[in-house]
Short mmCIF file of C-alpha atoms and ligand atoms in Angstrom, two decimals:
data_model
loop_
_atom_site.label_atom_id
_atom_site.label_comp_id
_atom_site.label_asym_id
_atom_site.label_seq_id
_atom_site.Cartn_x
_atom_site.Cartn_y
_atom_site.Cartn_z
CA MET W 1 226.07 96.19 139.12
CA LYS W 2 228.66 96.27 142.01
CA ILE W 3 228.07 99.69 143.61
CA SER W 4 231.18 100.95 146.09
CA PHE W 5 231.87 104.03 148.99
CA ALA W 6 234.68 105.92 148.37
CA LYS W 7 235.75 108.95 149.62
CA ILE W 8 235.85 112.25 147.37
CA SER W 9 238.56 112.43 144.79
CA VAL W 10 237.11 113.19 141.03
CA PRO W 11 238.32 110.77 138.04
CA ALA W 12 240.64 111.86 136.17
CA GLN W 13 239.21 110.24 132.95
CA GLY W 14 235.16 108.33 131.66
CA THR W 15 231.89 109.53 133.49
CA VAL W 16 231.15 111.32 136.43
CA VAL W 17 228.45 113.48 137.80
CA PHE W 18 228.26 115.36 139.90
CA GLY W 19 224.84 116.33 142.78
CA VAL W 20 223.65 119.89 142.51
CA THR W 21 220.90 121.50 145.20
CA ASP W 22 219.17 124.06 144.29
CA ASN W 23 221.09 127.13 144.81
CA GLY W 24 222.61 126.29 141.16
CA LYS W 25 225.96 126.41 142.93
CA LEU W 26 228.56 123.76 142.22
CA GLY W 27 229.80 122.11 145.63
CA PRO W 28 233.52 122.07 145.85
CA ALA W 29 235.00 119.11 143.63
CA ALA W 30 232.60 119.88 141.11
CA ALA W 31 233.92 123.88 141.38
CA LYS W 32 237.16 122.43 141.15
CA LEU W 33 236.84 120.51 138.00
CA ASP W 34 234.67 123.51 136.39
CA LYS W 35 238.20 125.61 136.89
CA ARG W 36 240.46 122.56 134.72
CA ALA W 37 237.89 123.11 132.17
CA ASN W 38 237.90 126.53 131.50
CA GLY W 39 234.60 127.20 133.22
CA SER W 40 232.96 124.62 130.23
CA ILE W 41 230.38 123.12 133.43
CA SER W 42 229.38 127.00 134.93
CA ARG W 43 228.64 127.91 130.59
CA ALA W 44 226.48 124.41 129.92
CA MET W 45 225.11 125.28 133.52
CA LYS W 46 224.07 128.78 132.09
CA SER W 47 222.68 128.00 128.19
CA ALA W 48 221.01 125.71 129.02
CA THR W 49 219.00 126.86 132.76
CA PHE W 50 220.50 124.21 134.79
CA ALA W 51 219.53 125.40 138.36
CA GLY W 52 219.59 121.98 139.99
CA LYS W 53 216.33 121.38 140.87
CA LYS W 54 215.05 117.51 141.87
CA GLU W 55 216.32 115.36 139.33
CA GLN W 56 217.18 118.07 136.58
CA THR W 57 219.92 116.37 134.70
CA LEU W 58 222.56 118.82 132.65
CA GLU W 59 224.77 116.35 130.66
CA VAL W 60 228.46 118.28 129.59
CA LEU W 61 230.30 116.11 126.71
CA ALA W 62 234.30 115.32 127.08
CA PRO W 63 234.36 118.85 128.92
CA GLY W 64 238.35 120.19 128.04
CA GLY W 65 240.66 121.05 129.93
CA THR W 66 240.13 117.69 131.18
CA LYS W 67 240.03 113.68 129.72
CA LEU W 68 236.38 113.23 130.86
CA ASP W 69 234.15 111.60 128.43
CA LYS W 70 231.29 113.18 129.88
CA VAL W 71 230.14 115.30 133.12
CA ILE W 72 226.48 114.93 134.14
CA LEU W 73 225.03 116.91 137.18
CA VAL W 74 221.93 115.97 138.95
CA GLY W 75 219.43 118.50 140.14
CA LEU W 76 219.74 117.08 144.39
CA GLY W 77 216.45 120.87 144.53
CA ASP W 78 216.53 121.97 148.11
CA LEU W 79 218.52 119.77 150.64
CA GLU W 80 216.45 120.24 153.60
CA SER W 81 213.45 118.47 152.26
CA LEU W 82 215.54 116.00 150.14
CA ASN W 83 213.87 112.42 151.78
CA GLU W 84 214.54 109.37 151.47
CA ALA W 85 212.43 108.85 148.65
CA ALA W 86 213.60 111.55 147.46
CA ALA W 87 216.91 110.06 146.82
CA GLU W 88 215.81 107.79 145.18
CA ARG W 89 213.76 108.79 142.65
CA ILE W 90 217.40 110.62 142.01
CA GLY W 91 219.11 107.73 142.55
CA ALA W 92 216.65 107.25 139.82
CA VAL W 93 217.54 109.62 137.88
CA VAL W 94 221.35 109.18 137.43
CA TYR W 95 220.67 105.35 137.01
CA LYS W 96 218.96 106.59 133.11
CA ALA W 97 222.35 108.42 132.24
CA VAL W 98 224.31 106.28 133.22
CA ALA W 99 223.56 103.06 132.26
CA LYS W 100 224.28 102.24 128.71
CA GLU W 101 228.47 103.07 130.12
CA SER W 102 229.85 100.42 131.59
CA ALA W 103 231.16 102.72 134.98
CA ALA W 104 230.13 105.86 136.66
CA THR W 105 231.65 107.78 139.59
CA VAL W 106 228.71 110.03 141.33
CA VAL W 107 230.58 112.67 143.55
CA LEU W 108 228.23 113.91 145.64
CA ASP W 109 230.35 116.62 147.19
CA VAL W 110 226.89 118.65 148.54
CA LEU W 111 226.09 116.50 151.04
CA ARG W 112 227.18 118.01 154.29
CA ALA W 113 229.50 114.85 156.89
CA SER W 114 228.44 117.39 159.81
CA ALA W 115 224.38 116.53 159.12
CA ASN W 116 225.35 112.41 158.09
CA ASP W 117 223.53 112.73 154.56
CA GLY W 118 225.24 109.22 154.61
CA GLY W 119 222.11 108.15 154.30
CA LEU W 120 220.69 109.83 151.44
CA ALA W 121 223.72 108.81 149.90
CA ALA W 122 222.51 105.30 150.45
CA HIS W 123 219.18 106.06 149.19
CA ILE W 124 220.82 107.57 145.91
CA ALA W 125 223.03 104.23 145.90
CA GLY W 126 219.89 102.46 146.83
CA GLY W 127 217.41 104.00 143.65
CA VAL W 128 220.36 104.12 141.29
CA ARG W 129 219.94 99.77 141.90
CA LEU W 130 216.11 99.73 142.22
CA ARG W 131 215.80 101.29 138.37
CA SER W 132 218.06 99.21 137.24
CA TYR W 133 216.37 95.77 137.25
CA ARG W 134 215.42 94.46 134.55
CA PHE W 135 213.67 91.43 133.77
CA ASP W 136 214.37 90.34 129.93
CA LYS W 137 215.49 86.49 130.68
CA TYR W 138 213.02 85.58 127.60
CA ARG W 139 214.16 87.57 125.49
CA THR W 140 216.62 86.95 122.80
CA LYS W 141 216.19 88.78 120.75
CA GLU W 142 217.89 92.07 122.04
CA SER W 143 220.21 93.79 120.90
CA LYS W 144 223.70 94.54 122.58
CA SER W 145 223.52 98.12 122.24
CA ASP W 146 219.62 98.17 123.85
CA LYS W 147 221.32 96.30 126.79
CA PRO W 148 222.20 98.58 129.59
CA LYS W 149 226.06 98.43 130.14
CA LEU W 150 226.35 99.60 133.91
CA LYS W 151 228.65 97.57 136.41
CA THR W 152 230.48 99.46 138.30
CA LEU W 153 229.22 102.50 139.91
CA VAL W 154 231.09 104.45 142.99
CA VAL W 155 229.68 106.95 145.13
CA GLN W 156 232.09 109.20 146.95
CA CYS W 157 230.78 111.48 149.50
CA ASP W 158 232.23 113.12 152.72
CA ALA W 159 230.11 110.90 154.86
CA GLN W 160 231.05 107.33 153.13
CA ALA W 161 231.54 105.34 155.90
CA SER W 162 228.04 106.30 157.48
CA ALA W 163 226.59 105.46 153.36
CA LYS W 164 227.95 102.41 153.28
CA ALA W 165 226.66 101.55 156.36
CA SER W 166 223.44 102.78 155.66
CA PHE W 167 223.23 100.77 151.62
CA THR W 168 224.02 97.06 154.09
CA SER W 169 220.08 97.87 154.69
CA VAL W 170 219.15 99.90 152.15
CA SER W 171 220.64 97.33 149.45
CA ALA W 172 218.90 94.62 151.70
CA VAL W 173 215.58 95.55 150.79
CA ALA W 174 216.33 95.95 147.21
CA ASP W 175 217.18 92.41 146.90
CA GLY W 176 213.70 92.04 148.44
CA VAL W 177 212.65 94.67 146.03
CA PHE W 178 214.57 92.48 143.17
CA PHE W 179 212.94 88.85 144.92
CA THR W 180 209.14 90.23 144.23
CA ARG W 181 209.52 91.44 140.91
CA ASP W 182 210.95 88.50 140.01
CA LEU W 183 208.41 85.91 141.08
CA ILE W 184 205.46 88.89 139.88
CA SER W 185 207.06 88.87 136.20
CA GLU W 186 207.57 85.37 135.62
CA PRO W 187 204.41 83.62 133.53
CA ALA W 188 201.74 81.01 134.81
CA ASN W 189 203.12 78.43 133.43
CA VAL W 190 206.50 79.13 135.22
CA ILE W 191 205.52 80.47 138.69
CA TYR W 192 202.98 78.18 139.70
CA PRO W 193 202.07 77.14 143.53
CA ALA W 194 205.05 74.45 143.89
CA SER W 195 207.73 76.55 142.28
CA PHE W 196 207.30 79.59 144.32
CA ALA W 197 207.24 76.93 147.00
CA ALA W 198 210.37 75.92 145.48
CA ARG W 199 211.97 79.35 145.55
CA ALA W 200 210.70 80.29 148.31
CA LYS W 201 212.60 77.44 150.22
CA ALA W 202 216.59 79.74 148.61
CA LEU W 203 215.81 82.28 151.48
CA ALA W 204 216.98 79.14 154.09
CA LYS W 205 220.82 79.97 152.77
CA ASP W 206 219.91 83.66 154.36
CA GLY W 207 218.34 82.28 158.20
CA VAL W 208 214.23 81.65 157.01
CA LYS W 209 213.35 78.97 158.15
CA VAL W 210 210.73 77.28 155.04
CA GLU W 211 207.92 74.69 155.44
CA ILE W 212 205.46 74.16 153.27
CA LEU W 213 202.32 72.03 153.53
CA GLY W 214 200.50 70.63 150.46
CA GLU W 215 196.60 69.67 150.35
CA ALA W 216 196.89 66.99 152.07
CA ALA W 217 197.71 68.93 154.89
CA MET W 218 195.61 71.16 154.57
CA ARG W 219 193.17 68.87 153.70
CA LYS W 220 193.71 67.45 157.96
CA LEU W 221 193.66 71.21 158.91
CA GLY W 222 190.12 71.68 157.19
CA MET W 223 190.85 74.62 155.21
CA GLY W 224 187.63 73.77 152.73
CA ALA W 225 187.69 76.93 151.44
CA LEU W 226 191.10 77.04 150.01
CA LEU W 227 191.34 73.70 149.07
CA GLY W 228 187.71 74.29 147.07
CA VAL W 229 189.76 77.51 144.68
CA GLY W 230 192.25 74.97 144.03
CA ASP W 231 190.23 71.98 142.67
CA GLY W 232 190.09 72.79 139.07
CA SER W 233 193.99 73.21 139.27
CA ALA W 234 196.08 70.96 137.83
CA ARG W 235 198.87 72.38 140.12
CA GLU W 236 198.64 70.93 143.90
CA SER W 237 198.10 73.80 145.85
CA GLN W 238 200.63 75.30 148.40
CA LEU W 239 200.42 76.55 152.52
CA LEU W 240 204.05 78.22 152.22
CA ILE W 241 205.62 79.11 155.80
CA MET W 242 208.33 81.19 155.67
CA ARG W 243 210.18 82.20 159.61
CA TRP W 244 212.11 85.09 159.97
CA ASP W 245 212.88 84.85 164.18
CA GLY W 246 215.85 87.79 164.81
CA ALA W 247 214.60 89.30 167.98
CA LYS W 248 216.47 88.77 170.96
CA ASN W 249 213.32 86.55 172.89
CA LYS W 250 213.03 84.42 169.66
CA LYS W 251 209.25 83.11 172.20
CA ALA W 252 207.69 85.97 171.57
CA PRO W 253 204.92 86.51 169.32
CA PRO W 254 205.36 87.27 166.05
CA ILE W 255 203.95 89.33 163.41
CA ALA W 256 202.38 87.69 160.35
CA ILE W 257 201.98 88.53 157.27
CA VAL W 258 199.87 87.02 155.19
CA GLY W 259 199.21 87.21 150.90
CA LYS W 260 196.78 86.21 148.12
CA GLY W 261 199.19 83.68 146.23
CA VAL W 262 196.45 83.02 143.04
CA CYS W 263 199.52 82.34 140.48
CA PHE W 264 196.78 82.63 137.24
CA ASP W 265 192.97 83.56 138.54
CA THR W 266 190.57 82.76 135.02
CA GLY W 267 188.09 83.22 137.36
CA GLY W 268 186.92 79.72 137.57
CA ILE W 269 183.58 78.16 136.53
CA SER W 270 182.85 82.18 137.14
CA LEU W 271 185.31 82.46 133.77
CA LYS W 272 186.61 86.12 133.53
CA PRO W 273 186.23 87.39 130.10
CA PRO W 274 189.65 86.67 127.49
CA GLY W 275 191.15 90.85 127.04
CA GLY W 276 193.59 91.19 129.74
CA MET W 277 193.54 87.95 131.73
CA TRP W 278 197.15 87.87 131.02
CA ASP W 279 197.24 89.89 133.93
CA MET W 280 195.90 87.65 136.16
CA LYS W 281 199.09 85.74 136.54
CA TRP W 282 200.35 88.70 138.79
CA ASP W 283 197.45 87.48 141.06
CA MET W 284 200.33 85.78 143.79
CA GLY W 285 201.43 89.56 143.71
CA GLY W 286 200.57 89.72 147.32
CA ALA W 287 202.29 86.36 148.71
CA GLY W 288 204.88 87.44 146.37
CA VAL W 289 206.25 91.03 148.36
CA VAL W 290 206.01 89.01 151.52
CA ALA W 291 208.25 85.73 149.81
CA GLY W 292 210.39 89.58 149.28
CA LEU W 293 209.67 91.42 152.49
CA MET W 294 210.72 88.26 154.66
CA CYS W 295 213.92 87.68 152.56
CA ALA W 296 214.74 92.17 152.86
CA LEU W 297 214.54 91.17 156.12
CA ALA W 298 216.73 87.74 156.98
CA LYS W 299 219.02 89.81 154.63
CA ARG W 300 219.63 92.72 156.80
CA LYS W 301 219.43 90.97 160.26
CA ALA W 302 215.87 92.51 160.98
CA LYS W 303 215.42 92.51 165.26
CA VAL W 304 212.31 91.36 164.63
CA ASN W 305 209.75 88.16 164.82
CA VAL W 306 207.87 88.21 161.13
CA VAL W 307 206.06 85.19 159.97
CA GLY W 308 205.29 85.36 156.52
CA LEU W 309 202.04 82.94 155.20
CA CYS W 310 200.93 82.72 151.12
CA GLY W 311 198.49 80.85 150.70
CA LEU W 312 199.12 79.61 146.94
CA VAL W 313 196.75 78.09 144.16
CA GLU W 314 195.59 78.35 140.62
CA ASN W 315 191.76 79.37 139.96
CA MET W 316 191.18 77.08 137.35
CA PRO W 317 187.86 75.67 135.61
CA ASP W 318 188.09 72.30 134.44
CA GLY W 319 185.18 69.46 135.75
CA ALA W 320 186.54 68.46 139.01
CA ALA W 321 186.42 72.33 139.75
CA GLN W 322 183.69 74.57 142.35
CA ARG W 323 180.56 75.24 140.92
CA PRO W 324 178.80 78.48 141.87
CA GLY W 325 176.75 78.27 144.53
CA ASP W 326 178.87 74.70 146.05
CA VAL W 327 179.04 75.36 149.95
CA VAL W 328 181.88 74.59 151.08
CA THR W 329 183.30 74.51 155.50
CA SER W 330 186.31 77.03 156.08
CA MET W 331 189.62 75.69 158.65
CA SER W 332 187.30 78.34 161.23
CA GLY W 333 184.34 76.03 160.88
CA GLN W 334 182.41 78.59 159.18
CA THR W 335 180.21 77.83 156.19
CA ILE W 336 180.24 79.56 152.39
CA GLU W 337 178.08 79.75 149.98
CA VAL W 338 180.36 80.40 146.75
CA GLN W 339 178.33 82.72 144.89
CA ASN W 340 181.32 83.39 142.52
CA THR W 341 184.55 81.62 141.96
CA ASP W 342 186.01 84.86 141.14
CA ALA W 343 185.97 85.67 143.90
CA GLU W 344 188.04 82.98 145.49
CA GLY W 345 191.06 85.71 147.12
CA ARG W 346 189.28 85.92 149.77
CA LEU W 347 188.84 81.96 149.34
CA VAL W 348 192.61 81.39 150.13
CA LEU W 349 192.39 84.13 152.69
CA ALA W 350 190.55 82.97 155.08
CA ASP W 351 191.61 80.29 155.61
CA VAL W 352 195.57 81.40 156.05
CA LEU W 353 194.71 83.88 158.64
CA TRP W 354 192.66 81.41 160.37
CA TYR W 355 195.70 79.30 160.85
CA ALA W 356 198.36 82.04 160.66
CA GLN W 357 196.12 83.35 164.44
CA GLU W 358 195.34 79.38 165.86
CA ARG W 359 199.78 78.77 165.06
CA PHE W 360 201.06 81.27 165.77
CA LYS W 361 199.17 84.23 168.37
CA PRO W 362 200.00 86.97 166.47
CA LYS W 363 200.46 90.09 168.15
CA THR W 364 199.68 92.21 164.35
CA MET W 365 198.76 90.87 161.62
CA ILE W 366 198.98 92.27 158.20
CA ASP W 367 197.55 91.11 155.13
CA LEU W 368 198.07 91.53 151.00
CA ALA W 369 196.36 91.09 148.55
CA THR W 370 194.88 91.74 144.49
CA LEU W 371 191.70 91.45 145.72
CA THR W 372 189.52 93.54 143.60
CA GLY W 373 189.21 95.59 140.73
CA ALA W 374 187.46 98.14 142.39
CA VAL W 375 190.11 99.45 144.48
CA ILE W 376 191.51 100.69 141.75
CA ALA W 377 188.42 102.11 139.87
CA ALA W 378 189.09 103.93 143.81
CA LEU W 379 192.11 104.57 143.43
CA SER W 380 194.21 104.04 139.75
CA ASN W 381 197.38 102.61 140.62
CA HIS W 382 198.74 105.77 143.14
CA TYR W 383 197.29 103.84 145.99
CA ALA W 384 196.46 101.29 147.51
CA GLY W 385 193.64 100.53 149.63
CA LEU W 386 194.22 100.02 153.63
CA PHE W 387 191.34 98.42 156.21
CA ALA W 388 191.65 97.72 159.72
CA ASN W 389 190.12 96.90 162.96
CA ASP W 390 192.61 99.30 164.95
CA ASP W 391 193.61 103.13 164.01
CA ASP W 392 196.81 103.03 165.52
CA LEU W 393 197.87 100.58 163.21
CA ALA W 394 196.64 101.68 160.33
CA ALA W 395 198.21 104.62 160.85
CA GLN W 396 201.71 103.64 161.69
CA LEU W 397 200.60 101.83 157.85
CA THR W 398 199.82 105.57 156.81
CA ALA W 399 203.04 107.22 157.64
CA ALA W 400 205.06 103.74 156.58
CA GLY W 401 203.61 105.20 152.99
CA GLN W 402 203.97 108.39 153.59
CA ILE W 403 207.67 107.27 153.71
CA ALA W 404 208.13 104.77 151.50
CA GLU W 405 205.95 106.65 148.23
CA GLU W 406 203.82 103.46 148.90
CA ARG W 407 201.02 105.30 149.13
CA LEU W 408 197.74 103.66 151.15
CA TRP W 409 194.47 105.23 151.65
CA ARG W 410 192.34 103.54 154.27
CA PHE W 411 188.50 102.95 153.26
CA PRO W 412 185.39 102.25 156.01
CA MET W 413 184.73 99.70 157.24
CA GLY W 414 181.11 98.37 159.15
CA GLU W 415 177.88 96.66 159.52
CA GLU W 416 175.76 98.17 157.23
CA TYR W 417 178.83 96.68 154.42
CA ASP W 418 178.81 93.40 156.19
CA LYS W 419 175.03 92.44 155.96
CA GLU W 420 175.45 91.86 152.23
CA LEU W 421 177.52 89.02 152.79
CA ARG W 422 174.28 87.15 154.10
CA SER W 423 173.36 83.60 152.80
CA LEU W 424 170.07 81.92 152.64
CA ILE W 425 172.30 78.24 152.73
CA ALA W 426 175.65 78.86 154.78
CA ASP W 427 177.28 81.85 157.49
CA MET W 428 177.53 83.39 154.24
CA LYS W 429 178.30 84.50 150.60
CA ASN W 430 181.54 84.95 149.26
CA ILE W 431 180.11 88.66 147.70
CA GLY W 432 178.57 91.32 148.29
CA GLY W 433 176.17 93.26 146.50
CA PRO W 434 177.49 95.52 143.31
CA ARG W 435 178.84 98.10 145.17
CA ALA W 436 181.63 99.09 147.42
CA GLY W 437 183.17 95.91 146.40
CA SER W 438 186.17 96.45 147.50
CA ILE W 439 184.95 96.92 151.47
CA THR W 440 182.41 94.16 151.06
CA ALA W 441 185.92 92.31 150.05
CA ALA W 442 187.72 93.25 153.14
CA GLN W 443 184.94 92.82 155.49
CA PHE W 444 184.82 88.85 154.54
CA LEU W 445 188.18 89.01 155.69
CA GLN W 446 187.52 90.78 159.28
CA ARG W 447 185.00 87.61 159.66
CA PHE W 448 187.95 84.82 160.13
CA VAL W 449 190.41 87.82 162.22
CA LYS W 450 189.67 87.14 165.30
CA ASN W 451 190.79 89.12 168.84
CA THR W 452 194.04 90.73 166.54
CA ARG W 453 195.38 93.49 165.30
CA TRP W 454 194.81 93.73 161.69
CA ALA W 455 195.24 95.21 158.32
CA HIS W 456 194.60 94.12 155.06
CA LEU W 457 196.05 96.09 151.90
CA ASP W 458 193.79 95.73 148.70
CA ILE W 459 197.24 95.51 146.10
CA ALA W 460 195.14 95.12 143.17
CA GLY W 461 196.36 98.47 141.42
CA VAL W 462 199.96 98.97 142.75
CA VAL W 463 201.18 95.35 142.28
CA TRP W 464 201.58 96.09 137.75
CA ASN W 465 202.46 99.18 136.46
CA GLU W 466 201.76 98.86 132.17
CA LYS W 467 203.80 102.14 131.53
CA GLY W 468 205.84 102.02 135.34
CA THR W 469 206.61 104.23 137.48
CA ALA W 470 209.84 106.77 138.91
CA LEU W 471 212.06 103.26 140.13
CA SER W 472 210.62 99.95 138.28
CA ASP W 473 210.33 99.89 134.06
CA PRO W 474 206.59 98.83 132.97
CA GLY W 475 205.87 96.20 134.55
CA SER W 476 206.43 94.57 138.03
CA THR W 477 206.96 97.29 140.98
CA GLY W 478 207.24 95.38 144.29
CA PHE W 479 204.94 97.65 145.78
CA GLY W 480 204.87 97.13 149.88
CA VAL W 481 208.19 95.83 150.12
CA LYS W 482 209.75 98.83 151.08
CA LEU W 483 206.25 99.80 153.17
CA LEU W 484 206.62 96.93 155.41
CA ASN W 485 210.05 97.19 156.14
CA ARG W 486 209.24 100.52 157.10
CA PHE W 487 206.87 99.96 159.39
CA ILE W 488 208.68 96.85 161.01
CA ALA W 489 211.45 99.02 160.87
CA ASP W 490 209.83 101.60 162.98
CA ASN W 491 207.29 100.97 164.88
CA CYS W 492 208.09 96.71 165.41
CA GLU W 493 212.42 96.53 165.96
CA GLY W 494 214.54 96.84 169.28
N1 LIG F 501 192.09 88.65 141.70
C1 LIG F 501 191.25 89.49 141.08
C2 LIG F 501 190.82 90.35 141.36
C3 LIG F 501 191.60 91.78 140.18
C4 LIG F 501 191.05 92.43 139.59
C5 LIG F 501 192.94 92.01 140.65
C6 LIG F 501 192.17 93.28 138.66
C7 LIG F 501 193.83 92.93 139.36
C8 LIG F 501 192.90 93.60 138.52
C9 LIG F 501 189.90 88.64 141.91
O1 LIG F 501 190.03 87.49 142.40
C10 LIG F 501 188.81 89.16 140.77
O2 LIG F 501 188.53 88.78 139.91
N2 LIG F 501 187.61 90.16 142.40
C11 LIG F 501 186.26 90.03 141.33
C12 LIG F 501 185.13 89.81 143.21
C13 LIG F 501 184.22 89.58 142.47
C14 LIG F 501 183.88 88.87 142.03
C15 LIG F 501 183.03 90.29 144.10
C16 LIG F 501 186.65 91.37 141.24
O3 LIG F 501 187.24 92.10 141.50
O4 LIG F 501 186.14 91.51 140.51
MN1 LIG F 502 189.06 86.60 141.01
ZN1 LIG F 503 192.10 87.08 141.94
#
């Protein structure tokens, strides 16, 4: 879809969408059109009790006195409370209203050039784009009339120049979200460790330095925890390293973002039950977010040094698979008794977190992982779990989550929980007791964090949404890309 920005000039034909605020009054361009249409638009508003409330819509077909096919009114609510996330949700509503047209014009004649509402216009356009994502490459029998058609969208407003400028970065972030959604939507016979890494290589064209380590290199580094998870798989495990050095000082310590990339999680020898096991294709969601974030940062040329690291493995049962009770030695030197091969994400992260710190000495490290079912029991799909060893970092991430509407809820950590990881024969075991599973998982990760400012996001509940969200169809959400982009833009750039 092509999205462009222009000055206000209502077209004579086609489909036009007008933003309307909740004072119930049309903007100047819409009012002029209403006059030409002998008041048919304002009459329709009255008879439908359309009040311009946020996300409310009204469709007026072929208004008399004009050659237009459709006039659609979309409520923006109260302009004072309109923020970027609300603007994106309004954009999603616009998309739904015009998806079956080939072209549409959105007239935002109620936005104020004086208040520099260009950013809001850009986010409305961004919402249209985000909502337009579809993963339909494997549908061969869908009829043409069922497919969306929108190819061209023109957004008109007084602050068109600032809207256009803001949209460059809004759109870069949407590219990142799409990169993530694609990786997550693909089945595990298509996205496995090597093919995931190969896709990430495409980011080199935007200036991301991509490096891939195979099993031999990881063995040399002593990554016994990560490698053990892949023992039962016919696919080679990979460590994917992506660097974006956009800061003035290219040598300044980076932010490290680490992702769990279990391309399929059968549970291994501690096999999962078959019902719902197909969902475990998106157990690489954390890695998917890391790759999409790198894409977004590079495309908007963020002024920051970030290194993204993804531990990519497949957890399969096999004659070569690790067994419950096996002891593995991690890169840190700490030994782990693998009591449950289904608690594999933490084993992967243990080595990648250690490697990230040893090699890059990051000033902040954030990992994302579909780590535990327990976080879904606690928060459902409305919040991701947040764990951190630093209150400021936790607060910054929480605030970014509020703005991006990808919300985080912080859990406690502490000695009491860490004790549950004691093993009789090794430095630790990979599972705690039956309770507080998300916290004991985070405690396990913390054993591989040195003096680094660190946060862990358990995104098991939010990567995939069966019902769809305001900005996505049922399926992958891309949750995390906008959140981390916002965190970086607000706290780490400049
Ligand atoms: N990938 C799963 C967690 C998960 C479950 C993500 C459901 C998304 C939806 C993880 O590897 C896992 O299996 N965790 C176990 C840990 C347990 C064995 C300690 C879990 O949560 O049951
Ligand atoms: Mn598992
Ligand atoms: Zn898993």
